[in-house]
Short mmCIF file of C-alpha atoms in Angstrom, two decimals:
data_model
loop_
_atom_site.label_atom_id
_atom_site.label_comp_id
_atom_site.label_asym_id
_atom_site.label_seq_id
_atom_site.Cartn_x
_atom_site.Cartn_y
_atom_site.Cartn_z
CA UNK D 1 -27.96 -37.88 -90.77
CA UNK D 2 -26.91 -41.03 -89.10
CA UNK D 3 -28.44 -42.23 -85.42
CA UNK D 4 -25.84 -43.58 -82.61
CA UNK D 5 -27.77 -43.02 -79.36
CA UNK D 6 -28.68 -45.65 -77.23
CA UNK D 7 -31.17 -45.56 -74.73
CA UNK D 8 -29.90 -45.39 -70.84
CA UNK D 9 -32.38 -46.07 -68.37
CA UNK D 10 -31.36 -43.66 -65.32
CA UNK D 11 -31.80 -44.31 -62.03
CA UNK D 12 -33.76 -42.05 -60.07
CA UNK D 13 -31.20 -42.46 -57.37
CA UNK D 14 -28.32 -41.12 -59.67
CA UNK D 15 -30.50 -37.77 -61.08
CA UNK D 16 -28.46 -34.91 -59.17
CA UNK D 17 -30.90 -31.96 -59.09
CA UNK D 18 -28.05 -29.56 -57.76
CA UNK D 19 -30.63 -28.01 -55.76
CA UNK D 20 -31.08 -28.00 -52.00
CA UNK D 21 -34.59 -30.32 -52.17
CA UNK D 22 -34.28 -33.83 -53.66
CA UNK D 23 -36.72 -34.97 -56.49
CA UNK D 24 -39.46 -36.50 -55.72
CA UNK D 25 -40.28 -39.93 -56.37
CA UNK D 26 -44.03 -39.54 -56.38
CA UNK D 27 -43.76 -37.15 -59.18
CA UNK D 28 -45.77 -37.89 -62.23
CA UNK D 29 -43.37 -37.27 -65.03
CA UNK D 30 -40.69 -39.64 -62.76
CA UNK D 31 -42.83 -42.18 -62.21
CA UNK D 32 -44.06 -42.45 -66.27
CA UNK D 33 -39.91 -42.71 -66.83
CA UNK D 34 -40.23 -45.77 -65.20
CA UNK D 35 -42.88 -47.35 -67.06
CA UNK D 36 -41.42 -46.57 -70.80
CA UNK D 37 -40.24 -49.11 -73.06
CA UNK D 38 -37.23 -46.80 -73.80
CA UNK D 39 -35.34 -49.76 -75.20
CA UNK D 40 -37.47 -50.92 -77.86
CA UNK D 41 -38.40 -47.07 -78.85
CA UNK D 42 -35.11 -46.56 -79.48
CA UNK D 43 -34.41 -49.49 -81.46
CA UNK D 44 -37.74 -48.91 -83.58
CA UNK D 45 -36.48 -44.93 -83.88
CA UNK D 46 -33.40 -46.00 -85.53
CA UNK D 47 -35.41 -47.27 -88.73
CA UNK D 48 -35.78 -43.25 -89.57
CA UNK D 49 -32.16 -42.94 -90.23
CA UNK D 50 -31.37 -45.31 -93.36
CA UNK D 51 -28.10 -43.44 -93.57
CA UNK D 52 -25.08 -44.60 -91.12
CA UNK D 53 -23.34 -41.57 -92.56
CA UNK D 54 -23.39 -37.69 -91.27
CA UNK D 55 -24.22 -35.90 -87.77
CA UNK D 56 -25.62 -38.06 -85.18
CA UNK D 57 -29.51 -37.41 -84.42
CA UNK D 58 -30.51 -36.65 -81.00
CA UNK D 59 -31.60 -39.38 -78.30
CA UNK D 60 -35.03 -40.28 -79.10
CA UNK D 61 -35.83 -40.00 -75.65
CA UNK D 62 -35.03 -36.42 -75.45
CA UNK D 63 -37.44 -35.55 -78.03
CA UNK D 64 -40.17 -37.76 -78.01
CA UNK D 65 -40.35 -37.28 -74.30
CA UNK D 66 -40.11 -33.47 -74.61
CA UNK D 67 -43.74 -34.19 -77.13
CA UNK D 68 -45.26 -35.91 -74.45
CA UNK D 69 -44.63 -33.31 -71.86
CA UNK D 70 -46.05 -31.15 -74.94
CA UNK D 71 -48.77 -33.40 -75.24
CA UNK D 72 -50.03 -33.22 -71.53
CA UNK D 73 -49.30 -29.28 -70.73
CA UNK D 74 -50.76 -28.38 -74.70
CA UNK D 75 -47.69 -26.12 -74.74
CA UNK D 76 -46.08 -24.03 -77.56
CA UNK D 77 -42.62 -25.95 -79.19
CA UNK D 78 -40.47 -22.82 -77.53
CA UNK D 79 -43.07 -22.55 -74.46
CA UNK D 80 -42.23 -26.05 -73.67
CA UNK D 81 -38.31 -26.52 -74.23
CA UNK D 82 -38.45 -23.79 -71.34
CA UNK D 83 -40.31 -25.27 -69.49
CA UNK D 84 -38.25 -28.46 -69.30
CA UNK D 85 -35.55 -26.04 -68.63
CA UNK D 86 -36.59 -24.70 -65.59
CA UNK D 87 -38.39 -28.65 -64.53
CA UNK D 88 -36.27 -30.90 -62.77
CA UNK D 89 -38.98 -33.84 -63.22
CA UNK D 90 -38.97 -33.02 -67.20
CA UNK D 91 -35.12 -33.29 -67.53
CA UNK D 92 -35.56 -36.49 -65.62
CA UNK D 93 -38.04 -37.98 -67.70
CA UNK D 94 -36.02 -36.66 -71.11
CA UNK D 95 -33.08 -38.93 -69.71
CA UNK D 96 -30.76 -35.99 -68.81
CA UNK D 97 -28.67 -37.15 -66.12
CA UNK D 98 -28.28 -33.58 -64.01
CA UNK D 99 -30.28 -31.02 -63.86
CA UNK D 100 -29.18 -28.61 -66.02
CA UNK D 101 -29.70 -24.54 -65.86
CA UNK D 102 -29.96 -24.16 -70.01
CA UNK D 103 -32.01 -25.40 -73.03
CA UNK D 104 -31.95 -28.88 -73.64
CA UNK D 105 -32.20 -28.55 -77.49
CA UNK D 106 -33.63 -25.48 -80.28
CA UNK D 107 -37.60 -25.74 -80.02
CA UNK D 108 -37.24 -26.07 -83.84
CA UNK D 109 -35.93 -29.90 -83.17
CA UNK D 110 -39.41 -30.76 -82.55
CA UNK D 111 -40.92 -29.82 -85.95
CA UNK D 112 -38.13 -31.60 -87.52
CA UNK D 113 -38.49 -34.82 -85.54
CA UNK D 114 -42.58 -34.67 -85.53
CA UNK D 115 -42.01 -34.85 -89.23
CA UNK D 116 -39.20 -37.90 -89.25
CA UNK D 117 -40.95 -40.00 -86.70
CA UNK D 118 -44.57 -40.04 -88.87
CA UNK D 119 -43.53 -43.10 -91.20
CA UNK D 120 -43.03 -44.97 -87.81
CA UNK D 121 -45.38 -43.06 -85.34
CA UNK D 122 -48.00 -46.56 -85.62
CA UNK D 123 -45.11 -48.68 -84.97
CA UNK D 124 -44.20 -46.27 -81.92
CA UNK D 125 -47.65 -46.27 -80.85
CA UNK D 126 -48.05 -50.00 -80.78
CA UNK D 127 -45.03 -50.49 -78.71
CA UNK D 128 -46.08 -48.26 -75.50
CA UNK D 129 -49.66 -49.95 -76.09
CA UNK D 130 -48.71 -53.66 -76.21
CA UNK D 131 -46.24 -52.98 -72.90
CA UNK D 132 -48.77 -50.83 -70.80
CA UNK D 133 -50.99 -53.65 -71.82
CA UNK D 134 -48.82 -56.44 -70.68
CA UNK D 135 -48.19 -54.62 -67.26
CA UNK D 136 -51.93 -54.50 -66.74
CA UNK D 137 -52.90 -57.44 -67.37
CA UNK D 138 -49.94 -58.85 -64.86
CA UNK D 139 -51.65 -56.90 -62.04
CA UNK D 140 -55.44 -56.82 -62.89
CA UNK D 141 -57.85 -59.40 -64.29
CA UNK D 142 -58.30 -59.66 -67.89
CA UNK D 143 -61.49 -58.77 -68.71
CA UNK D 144 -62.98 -60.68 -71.92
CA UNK D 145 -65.12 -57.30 -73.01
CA UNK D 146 -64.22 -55.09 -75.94
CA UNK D 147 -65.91 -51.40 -77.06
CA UNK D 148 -65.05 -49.55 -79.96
CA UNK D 149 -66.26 -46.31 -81.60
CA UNK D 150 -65.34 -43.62 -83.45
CA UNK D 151 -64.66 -39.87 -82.90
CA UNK D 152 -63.14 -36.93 -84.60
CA UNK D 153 -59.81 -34.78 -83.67
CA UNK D 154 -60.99 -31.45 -85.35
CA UNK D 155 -57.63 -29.19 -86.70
CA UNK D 156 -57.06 -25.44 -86.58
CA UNK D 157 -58.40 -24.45 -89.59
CA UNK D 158 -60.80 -21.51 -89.97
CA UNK D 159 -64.28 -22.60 -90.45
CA UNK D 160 -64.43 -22.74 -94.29
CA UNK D 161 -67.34 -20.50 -96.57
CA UNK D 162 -67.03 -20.78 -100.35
CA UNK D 163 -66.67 -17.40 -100.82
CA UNK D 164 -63.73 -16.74 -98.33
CA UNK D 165 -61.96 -19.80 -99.86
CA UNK D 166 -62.13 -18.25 -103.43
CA UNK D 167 -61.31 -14.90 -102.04
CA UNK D 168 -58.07 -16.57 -100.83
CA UNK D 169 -57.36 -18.27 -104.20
CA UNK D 170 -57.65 -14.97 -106.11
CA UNK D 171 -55.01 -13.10 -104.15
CA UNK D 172 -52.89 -15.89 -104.01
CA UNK D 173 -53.13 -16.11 -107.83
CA UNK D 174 -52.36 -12.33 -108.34
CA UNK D 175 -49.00 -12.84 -106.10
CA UNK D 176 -48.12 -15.66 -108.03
CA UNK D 177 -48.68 -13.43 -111.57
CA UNK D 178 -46.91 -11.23 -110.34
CA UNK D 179 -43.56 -13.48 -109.60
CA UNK D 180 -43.99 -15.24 -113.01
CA UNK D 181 -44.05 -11.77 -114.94
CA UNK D 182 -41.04 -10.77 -112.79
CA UNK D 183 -39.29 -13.78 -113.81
CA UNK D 184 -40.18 -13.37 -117.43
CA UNK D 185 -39.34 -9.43 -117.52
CA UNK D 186 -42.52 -8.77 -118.77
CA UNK D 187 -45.58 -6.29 -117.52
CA UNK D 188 -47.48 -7.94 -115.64
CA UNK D 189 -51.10 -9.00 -116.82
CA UNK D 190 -54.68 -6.78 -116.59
CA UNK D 191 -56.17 -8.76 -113.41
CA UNK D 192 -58.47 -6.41 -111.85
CA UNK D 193 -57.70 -6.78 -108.70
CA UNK D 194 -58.16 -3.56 -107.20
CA UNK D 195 -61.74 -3.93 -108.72
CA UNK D 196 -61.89 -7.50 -106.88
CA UNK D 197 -60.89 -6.48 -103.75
CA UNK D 198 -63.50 -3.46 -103.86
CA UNK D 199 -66.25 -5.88 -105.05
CA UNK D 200 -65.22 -8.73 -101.82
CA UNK D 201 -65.01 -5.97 -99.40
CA UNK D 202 -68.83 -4.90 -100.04
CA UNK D 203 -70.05 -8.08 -99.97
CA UNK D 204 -68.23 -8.78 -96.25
CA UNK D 205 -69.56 -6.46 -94.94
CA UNK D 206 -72.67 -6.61 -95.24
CA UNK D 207 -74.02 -8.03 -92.04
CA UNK D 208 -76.65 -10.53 -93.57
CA UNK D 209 -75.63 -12.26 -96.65
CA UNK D 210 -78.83 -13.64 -98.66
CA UNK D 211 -78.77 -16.41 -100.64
CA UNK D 212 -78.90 -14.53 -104.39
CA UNK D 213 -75.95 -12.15 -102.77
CA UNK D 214 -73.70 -15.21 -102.09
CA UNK D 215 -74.79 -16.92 -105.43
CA UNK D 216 -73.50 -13.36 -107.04
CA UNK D 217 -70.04 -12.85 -105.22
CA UNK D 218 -69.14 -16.37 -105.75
CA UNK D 219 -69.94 -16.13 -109.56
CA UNK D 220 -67.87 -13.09 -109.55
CA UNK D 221 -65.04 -14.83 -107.79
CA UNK D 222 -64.67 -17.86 -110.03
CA UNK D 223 -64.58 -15.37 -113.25
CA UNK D 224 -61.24 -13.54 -111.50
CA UNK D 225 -59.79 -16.76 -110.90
CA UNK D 226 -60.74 -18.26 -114.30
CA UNK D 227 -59.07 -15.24 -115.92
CA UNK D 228 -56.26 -15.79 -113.27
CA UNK D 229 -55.52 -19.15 -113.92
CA UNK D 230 -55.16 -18.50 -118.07
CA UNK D 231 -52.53 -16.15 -117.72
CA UNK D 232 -50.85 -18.90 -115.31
CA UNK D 233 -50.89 -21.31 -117.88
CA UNK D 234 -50.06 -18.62 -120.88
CA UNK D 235 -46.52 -17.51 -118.54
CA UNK D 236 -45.87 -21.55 -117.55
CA UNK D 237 -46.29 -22.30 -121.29
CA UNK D 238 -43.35 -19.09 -121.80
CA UNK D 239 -40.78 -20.78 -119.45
CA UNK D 240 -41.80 -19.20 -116.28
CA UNK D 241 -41.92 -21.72 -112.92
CA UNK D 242 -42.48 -21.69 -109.69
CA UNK D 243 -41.46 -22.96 -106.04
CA UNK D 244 -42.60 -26.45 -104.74
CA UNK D 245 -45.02 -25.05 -102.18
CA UNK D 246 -46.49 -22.63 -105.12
CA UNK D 247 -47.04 -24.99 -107.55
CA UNK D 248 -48.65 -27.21 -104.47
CA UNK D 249 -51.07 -24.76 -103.71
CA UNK D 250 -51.49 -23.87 -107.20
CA UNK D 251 -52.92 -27.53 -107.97
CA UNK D 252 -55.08 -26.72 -104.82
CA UNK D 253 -56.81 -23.80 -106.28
CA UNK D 254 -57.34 -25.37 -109.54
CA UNK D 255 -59.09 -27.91 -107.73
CA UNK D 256 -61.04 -25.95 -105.60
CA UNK D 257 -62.03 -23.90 -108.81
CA UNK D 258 -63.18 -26.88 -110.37
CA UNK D 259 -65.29 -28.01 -107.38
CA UNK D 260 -66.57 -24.47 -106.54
CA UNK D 261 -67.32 -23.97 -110.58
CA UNK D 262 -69.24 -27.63 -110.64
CA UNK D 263 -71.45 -26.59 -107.56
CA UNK D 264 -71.98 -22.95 -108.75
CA UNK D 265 -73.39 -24.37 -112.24
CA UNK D 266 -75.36 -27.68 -110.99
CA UNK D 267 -76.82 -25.42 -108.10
CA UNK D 268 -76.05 -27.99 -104.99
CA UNK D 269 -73.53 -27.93 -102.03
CA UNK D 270 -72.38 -31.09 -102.07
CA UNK D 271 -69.08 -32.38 -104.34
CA UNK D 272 -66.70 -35.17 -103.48
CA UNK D 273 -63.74 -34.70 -101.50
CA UNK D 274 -64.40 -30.90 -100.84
CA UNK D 275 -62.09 -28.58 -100.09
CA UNK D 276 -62.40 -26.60 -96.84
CA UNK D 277 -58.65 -25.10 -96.44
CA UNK D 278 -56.28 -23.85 -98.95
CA UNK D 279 -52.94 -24.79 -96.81
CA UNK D 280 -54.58 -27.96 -95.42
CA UNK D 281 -56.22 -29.41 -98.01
CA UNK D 282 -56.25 -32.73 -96.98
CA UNK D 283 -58.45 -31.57 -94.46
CA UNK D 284 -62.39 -32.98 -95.22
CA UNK D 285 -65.62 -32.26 -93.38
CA UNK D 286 -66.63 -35.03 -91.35
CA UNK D 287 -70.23 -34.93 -90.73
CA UNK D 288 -70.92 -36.02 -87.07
CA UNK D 289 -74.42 -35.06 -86.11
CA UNK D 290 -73.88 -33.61 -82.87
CA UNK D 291 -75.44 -30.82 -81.17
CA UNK D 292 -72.74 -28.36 -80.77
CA UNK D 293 -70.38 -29.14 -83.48
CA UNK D 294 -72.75 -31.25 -86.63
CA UNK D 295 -69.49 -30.86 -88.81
CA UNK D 296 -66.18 -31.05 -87.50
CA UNK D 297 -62.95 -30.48 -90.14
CA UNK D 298 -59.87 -32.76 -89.03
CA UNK D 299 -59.10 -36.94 -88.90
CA UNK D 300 -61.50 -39.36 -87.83
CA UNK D 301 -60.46 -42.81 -85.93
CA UNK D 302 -62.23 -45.70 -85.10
CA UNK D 303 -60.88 -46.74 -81.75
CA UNK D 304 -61.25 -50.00 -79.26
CA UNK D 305 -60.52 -50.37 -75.93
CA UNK D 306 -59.45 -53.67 -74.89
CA UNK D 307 -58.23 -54.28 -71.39
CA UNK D 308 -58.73 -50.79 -69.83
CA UNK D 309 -56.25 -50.02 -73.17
CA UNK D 310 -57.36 -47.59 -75.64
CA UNK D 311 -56.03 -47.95 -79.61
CA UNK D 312 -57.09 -46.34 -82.92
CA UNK D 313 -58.39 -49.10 -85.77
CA UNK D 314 -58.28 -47.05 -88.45
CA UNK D 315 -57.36 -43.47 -89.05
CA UNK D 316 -58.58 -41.29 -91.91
CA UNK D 317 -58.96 -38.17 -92.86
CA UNK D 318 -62.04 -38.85 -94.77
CA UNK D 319 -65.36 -39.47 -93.76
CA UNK D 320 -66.21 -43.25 -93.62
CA UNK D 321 -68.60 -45.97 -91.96
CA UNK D 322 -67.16 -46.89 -88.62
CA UNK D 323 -69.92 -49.88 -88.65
CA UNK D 324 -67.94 -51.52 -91.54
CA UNK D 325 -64.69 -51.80 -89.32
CA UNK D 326 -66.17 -54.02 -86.47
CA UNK D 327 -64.79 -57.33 -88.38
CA UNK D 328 -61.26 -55.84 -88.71
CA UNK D 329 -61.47 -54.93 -85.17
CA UNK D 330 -62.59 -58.36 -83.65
CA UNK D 331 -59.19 -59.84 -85.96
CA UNK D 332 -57.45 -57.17 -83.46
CA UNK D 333 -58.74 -58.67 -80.75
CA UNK D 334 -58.31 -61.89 -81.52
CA UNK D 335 -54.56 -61.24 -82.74
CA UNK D 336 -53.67 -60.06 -79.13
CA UNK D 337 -55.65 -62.57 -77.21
CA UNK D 338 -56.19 -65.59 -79.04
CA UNK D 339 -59.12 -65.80 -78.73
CA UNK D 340 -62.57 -63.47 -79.71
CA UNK D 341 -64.00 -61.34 -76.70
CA UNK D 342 -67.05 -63.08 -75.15
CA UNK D 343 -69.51 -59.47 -75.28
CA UNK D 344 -68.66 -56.56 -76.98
CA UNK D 345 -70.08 -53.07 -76.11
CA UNK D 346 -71.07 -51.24 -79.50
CA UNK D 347 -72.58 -47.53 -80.57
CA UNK D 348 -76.22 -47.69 -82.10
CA UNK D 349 -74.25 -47.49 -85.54
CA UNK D 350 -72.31 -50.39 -85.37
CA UNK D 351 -75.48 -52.40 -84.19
CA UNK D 352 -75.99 -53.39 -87.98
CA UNK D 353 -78.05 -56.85 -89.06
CA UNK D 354 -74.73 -58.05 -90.23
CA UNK D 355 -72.36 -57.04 -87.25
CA UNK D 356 -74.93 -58.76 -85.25
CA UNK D 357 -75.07 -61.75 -87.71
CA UNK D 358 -71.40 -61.91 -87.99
CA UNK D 359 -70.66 -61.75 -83.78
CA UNK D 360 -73.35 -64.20 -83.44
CA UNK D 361 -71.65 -66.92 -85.60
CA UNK D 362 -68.63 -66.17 -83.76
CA UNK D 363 -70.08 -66.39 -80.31
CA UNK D 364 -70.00 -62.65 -79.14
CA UNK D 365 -72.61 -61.19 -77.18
CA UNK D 366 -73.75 -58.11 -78.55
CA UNK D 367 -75.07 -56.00 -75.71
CA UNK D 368 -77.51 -53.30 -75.91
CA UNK D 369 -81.18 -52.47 -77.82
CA UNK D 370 -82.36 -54.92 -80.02
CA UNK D 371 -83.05 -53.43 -84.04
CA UNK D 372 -86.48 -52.39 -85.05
CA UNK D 373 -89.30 -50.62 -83.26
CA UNK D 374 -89.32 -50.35 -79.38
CA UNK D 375 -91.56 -52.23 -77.92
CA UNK D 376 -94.50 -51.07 -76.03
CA UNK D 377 -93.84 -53.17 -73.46
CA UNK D 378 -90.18 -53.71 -71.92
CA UNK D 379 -89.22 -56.38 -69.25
CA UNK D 380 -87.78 -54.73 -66.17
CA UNK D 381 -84.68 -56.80 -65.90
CA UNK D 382 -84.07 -56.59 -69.92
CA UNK D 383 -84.23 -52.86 -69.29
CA UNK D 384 -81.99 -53.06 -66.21
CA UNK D 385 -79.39 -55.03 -68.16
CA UNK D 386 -79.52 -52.68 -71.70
CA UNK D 387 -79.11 -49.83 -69.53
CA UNK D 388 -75.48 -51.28 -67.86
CA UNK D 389 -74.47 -52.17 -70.72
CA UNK D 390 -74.65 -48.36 -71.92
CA UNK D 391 -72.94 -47.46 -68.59
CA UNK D 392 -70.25 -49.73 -69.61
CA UNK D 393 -70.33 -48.78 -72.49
CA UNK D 394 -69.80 -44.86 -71.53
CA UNK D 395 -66.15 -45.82 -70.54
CA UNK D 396 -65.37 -45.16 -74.18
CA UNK D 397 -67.22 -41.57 -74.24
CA UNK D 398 -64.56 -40.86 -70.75
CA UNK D 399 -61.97 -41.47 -72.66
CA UNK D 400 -62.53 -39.55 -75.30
CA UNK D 401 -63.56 -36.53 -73.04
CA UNK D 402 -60.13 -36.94 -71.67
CA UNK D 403 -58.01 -37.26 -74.93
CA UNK D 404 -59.59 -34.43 -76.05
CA UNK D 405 -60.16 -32.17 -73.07
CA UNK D 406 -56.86 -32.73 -71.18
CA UNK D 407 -54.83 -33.74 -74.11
CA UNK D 408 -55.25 -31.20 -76.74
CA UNK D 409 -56.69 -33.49 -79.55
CA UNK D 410 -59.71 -31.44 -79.57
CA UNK D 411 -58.36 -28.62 -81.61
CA UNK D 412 -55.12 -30.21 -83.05
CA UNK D 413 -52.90 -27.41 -84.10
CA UNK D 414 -50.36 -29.07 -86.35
CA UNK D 415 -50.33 -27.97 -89.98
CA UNK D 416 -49.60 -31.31 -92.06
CA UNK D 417 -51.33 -35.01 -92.61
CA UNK D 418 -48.13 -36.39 -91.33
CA UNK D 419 -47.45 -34.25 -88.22
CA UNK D 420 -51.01 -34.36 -87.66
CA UNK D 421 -51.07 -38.35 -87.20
CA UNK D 422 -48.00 -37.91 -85.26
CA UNK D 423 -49.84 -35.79 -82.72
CA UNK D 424 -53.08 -37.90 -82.59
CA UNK D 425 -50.91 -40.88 -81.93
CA UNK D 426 -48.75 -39.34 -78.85
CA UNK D 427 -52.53 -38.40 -77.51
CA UNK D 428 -53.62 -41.83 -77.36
CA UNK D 429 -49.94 -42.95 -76.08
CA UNK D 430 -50.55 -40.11 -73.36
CA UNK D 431 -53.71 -41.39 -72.43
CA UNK D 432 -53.11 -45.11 -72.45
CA UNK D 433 -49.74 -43.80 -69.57
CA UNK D 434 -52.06 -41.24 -67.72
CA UNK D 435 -54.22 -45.01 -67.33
CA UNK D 436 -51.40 -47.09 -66.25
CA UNK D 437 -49.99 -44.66 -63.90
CA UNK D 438 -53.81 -44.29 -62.20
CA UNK D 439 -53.71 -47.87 -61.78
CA UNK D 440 -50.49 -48.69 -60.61
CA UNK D 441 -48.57 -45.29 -59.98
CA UNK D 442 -49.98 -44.61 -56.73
CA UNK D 443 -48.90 -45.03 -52.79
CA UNK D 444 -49.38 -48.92 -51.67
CA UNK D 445 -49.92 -50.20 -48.09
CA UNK D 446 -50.69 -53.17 -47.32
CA UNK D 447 -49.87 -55.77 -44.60
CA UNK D 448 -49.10 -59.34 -44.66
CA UNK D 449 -48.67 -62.77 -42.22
CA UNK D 450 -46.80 -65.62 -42.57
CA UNK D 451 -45.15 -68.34 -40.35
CA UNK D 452 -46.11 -65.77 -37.40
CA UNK D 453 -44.08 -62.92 -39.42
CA UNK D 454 -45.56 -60.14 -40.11
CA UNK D 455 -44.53 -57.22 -42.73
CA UNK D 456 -45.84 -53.62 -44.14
CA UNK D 457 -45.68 -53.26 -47.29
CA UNK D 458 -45.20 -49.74 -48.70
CA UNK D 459 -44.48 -47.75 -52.02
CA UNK D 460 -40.72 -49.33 -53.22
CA UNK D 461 -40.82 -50.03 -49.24
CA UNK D 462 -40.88 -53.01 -46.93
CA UNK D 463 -40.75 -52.66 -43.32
CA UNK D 464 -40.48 -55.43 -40.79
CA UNK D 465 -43.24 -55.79 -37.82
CA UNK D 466 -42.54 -57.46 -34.51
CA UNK D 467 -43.97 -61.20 -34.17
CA UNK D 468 -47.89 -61.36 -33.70
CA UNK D 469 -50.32 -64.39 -33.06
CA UNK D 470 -53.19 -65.03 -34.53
#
């Protein structure tokens, strides 16, 4: 597929609605058409299409805009493409130039271009964040302050138990012997699986599962699946093969067997990278601590905020040490700026001997509790001054509570690593435009003198005054 678009800018005066009430320019999704970098998007988009030969690709701005509107409303793929259907403001902000009474594009576009934009998604995401930072800075004071932390976007999954993950594994095993045979013309293998399935099914239902009951069906589980797996290997070794996403989730079980087996025999609940989902299993548990979630399954990000602008650091799917990202971070910083911010405002974590050491030498105030004990006694004004520097500091918290809440990133529903990133990044990108347009997309009055002329200045108007003294 080869990509020919260019991006057109419309002009809100041009959109014909075809309907008897104009648009309106104080709408949301017309005003965030204005502040896009369509441009450079589009430019950056046409690095996914190596090939100059085949179909064109859609504009970029039809689809990416259509994931934003997906983004914000936490609608379905088809639920959505409807809805820009019957939305005059989302066929404006998709760069259709009339409103138009059918489907812009097949809802299965999306899932194809989710999955094409996630090599570039950073590079997209660093674009509309270095351009809604430039036009904040132009209007508002820069600000020399920096906070990062870290969060987690918990995924769809169902919460994970050992023996529902090995339950899963054996049935998928017995389908798979029983393609293989197929495809071999032979009878399929002894697997007991009617004697399985009794032996699962009166072990779930049992209301309260104790310890030594748990320790028994999961023993009983990894015996099916260790029988399961040898005729696997005894039909693979005969010729017989399987699909791509079979013999995917076939190296997924084995792996699972092998962790499940390890903690089974060495009695403990802990192994390294642990598996939690059979079709995502780069999905790990992220111990967070907190009181109503103190494991979440999905990506965690170290993020910063630097100039009311919020960007993700580092993004992983495994668990790591946010505290060990603070010098990478300040290098951010200090790439954008020029310069190292004069305070930063840092989580108890990242409030290590060395983080403090290392901001020190580089003349950053670290604000907060000192390390150690708490004193008995605590100066008034030191208190005073720790405790707005938490308040500040709680910007941070806000903005997670709104990427997640209003943004959908706290139960991301995507099924892969890469789409997954993709829609972690358009959060962010929504949230960073939701802040611009609070700053800077609303109504503006103000009046103004000079040489004994007076005007009123309002939104994208300017209205002459008669002369006034004084």
């Amino acid at each position: 597929m080869v990509y020919r678009q260019t991006a057109i800018q419309l002009s809100f005066e041009s959109f014909g609605t075809n309907l008897s009430t104009p648009l309106s320019a104080d709408n949301e999704w017309v005003q965030l058409a204005d502040q896009m970098p369509w441009k450079q998007l589009d430019e950056a988009y046409q690095l996914a299409f190596p090939s100059k030969l085949g179909r064109a690709g859609k504009p970029f701005r039809l689809l990416y805009g259509a994931q934003l509107i997906k983004q914000k409303t936490g609608l379905s793929d088809r639920d959505v493409v409807e809805a820009i259907r019957d939305t005059p403001a989302y066929q404006y902000f998709i760069g259709i130039p009339q409103y138009q009474l059918k489907l812009p594009f097949d809802h299965t576009a999306l899932a194809y271009f989710r999955r094409r934009i996630a090599p570039i998604s950073e590079l997209i995401r660093g674009i509309i964040t270095d351009t809604v930072r430039e036009r904040l800075q132009s209007h508002l004071p820069t600000k020399s302050v920096m906070i990062t932390d870290a969060t987690c976007t918990p995924v769809n999954i169902k919460y994970p138990q050992d023996t529902q993950l090995l339950n899963s594994a054996r049935t998928n095993l017995e389908g798979d012997i029983m393609v293989m045979a197929h495809q071999l013309q032979i009878a399929p293998p002894r697997t007991y699986k009617r004697e399985a399935h009794a032996v699962w099914i009166a072990f779930s239902r049992k209301p309260r599962r104790w310890g030594k009951l748990t320790s028994k069906q999961i023993k009983a589980q990894l015996q099916y699946i260790h029988r399961d797996l040898r005729y696997m290997d005894e039909m693979i070794d005969q010729g017989a093969d399987l699909t791509a996403a079979r013999a995917k989730r076939l190296g997924v079980i084995r792996l699972l067997f092998d962790q499940q087996d390890y903690m089974y025999r060495n009695r403990t609940h802990r192994v390294e990278d642990r598996i939690v989902s059979l079709s995502q299993p780069e999905i790990r548990p992220i111990v967070r601590g907190k009181a109503k979630a103190p494991v979440e399954f999905g990506p965690k990000i170290d993020v910063s905020i630097m100039d009311g602008v919020i960007d993700i650091e580092r993004f992983s799917f495994s668990a790591f040490n946010e505290s060990s990202d603070l010098g990478a971070t300040l290098d951010h910083y200090f790439d954008v700026h020029g310069e190292y911010p004069d305070e930063v405002l840092l989580d108890t974590l990242y409030r290590t001997r060395k983080n403090i050491g290392m901001c020190a030498n580089l003349g950053i105030r670290v604000s907060g509790p000192r390390l150690g004990r708490k004193p008995k006694h605590v100066d008034a004004a030191k208190r005073r001054k720790d405790q707005d520097a938490e308040n500040r500091r709680g910007e941070i918290e806000r903005r997670f509570a709104f990427v997640k809440g209003t943004l959908g990133l706290n139960l991301v529903k995507e099924k892969t690593a890469e789409t997954i990133a993709v829609a972690v990044d358009t959060g962010v990108v929504m949230a960073n435009l939701e802040h611009l347009l609070a700053i800077l997309g609303g109504p503006i009055s103000m009046t103004a003198q000079k040489d004994r002329t007076a005007v009123k200045i309002d939104y994208k108007v300017i209205t002459d005054l008669p002369n006034s003294e004084g």
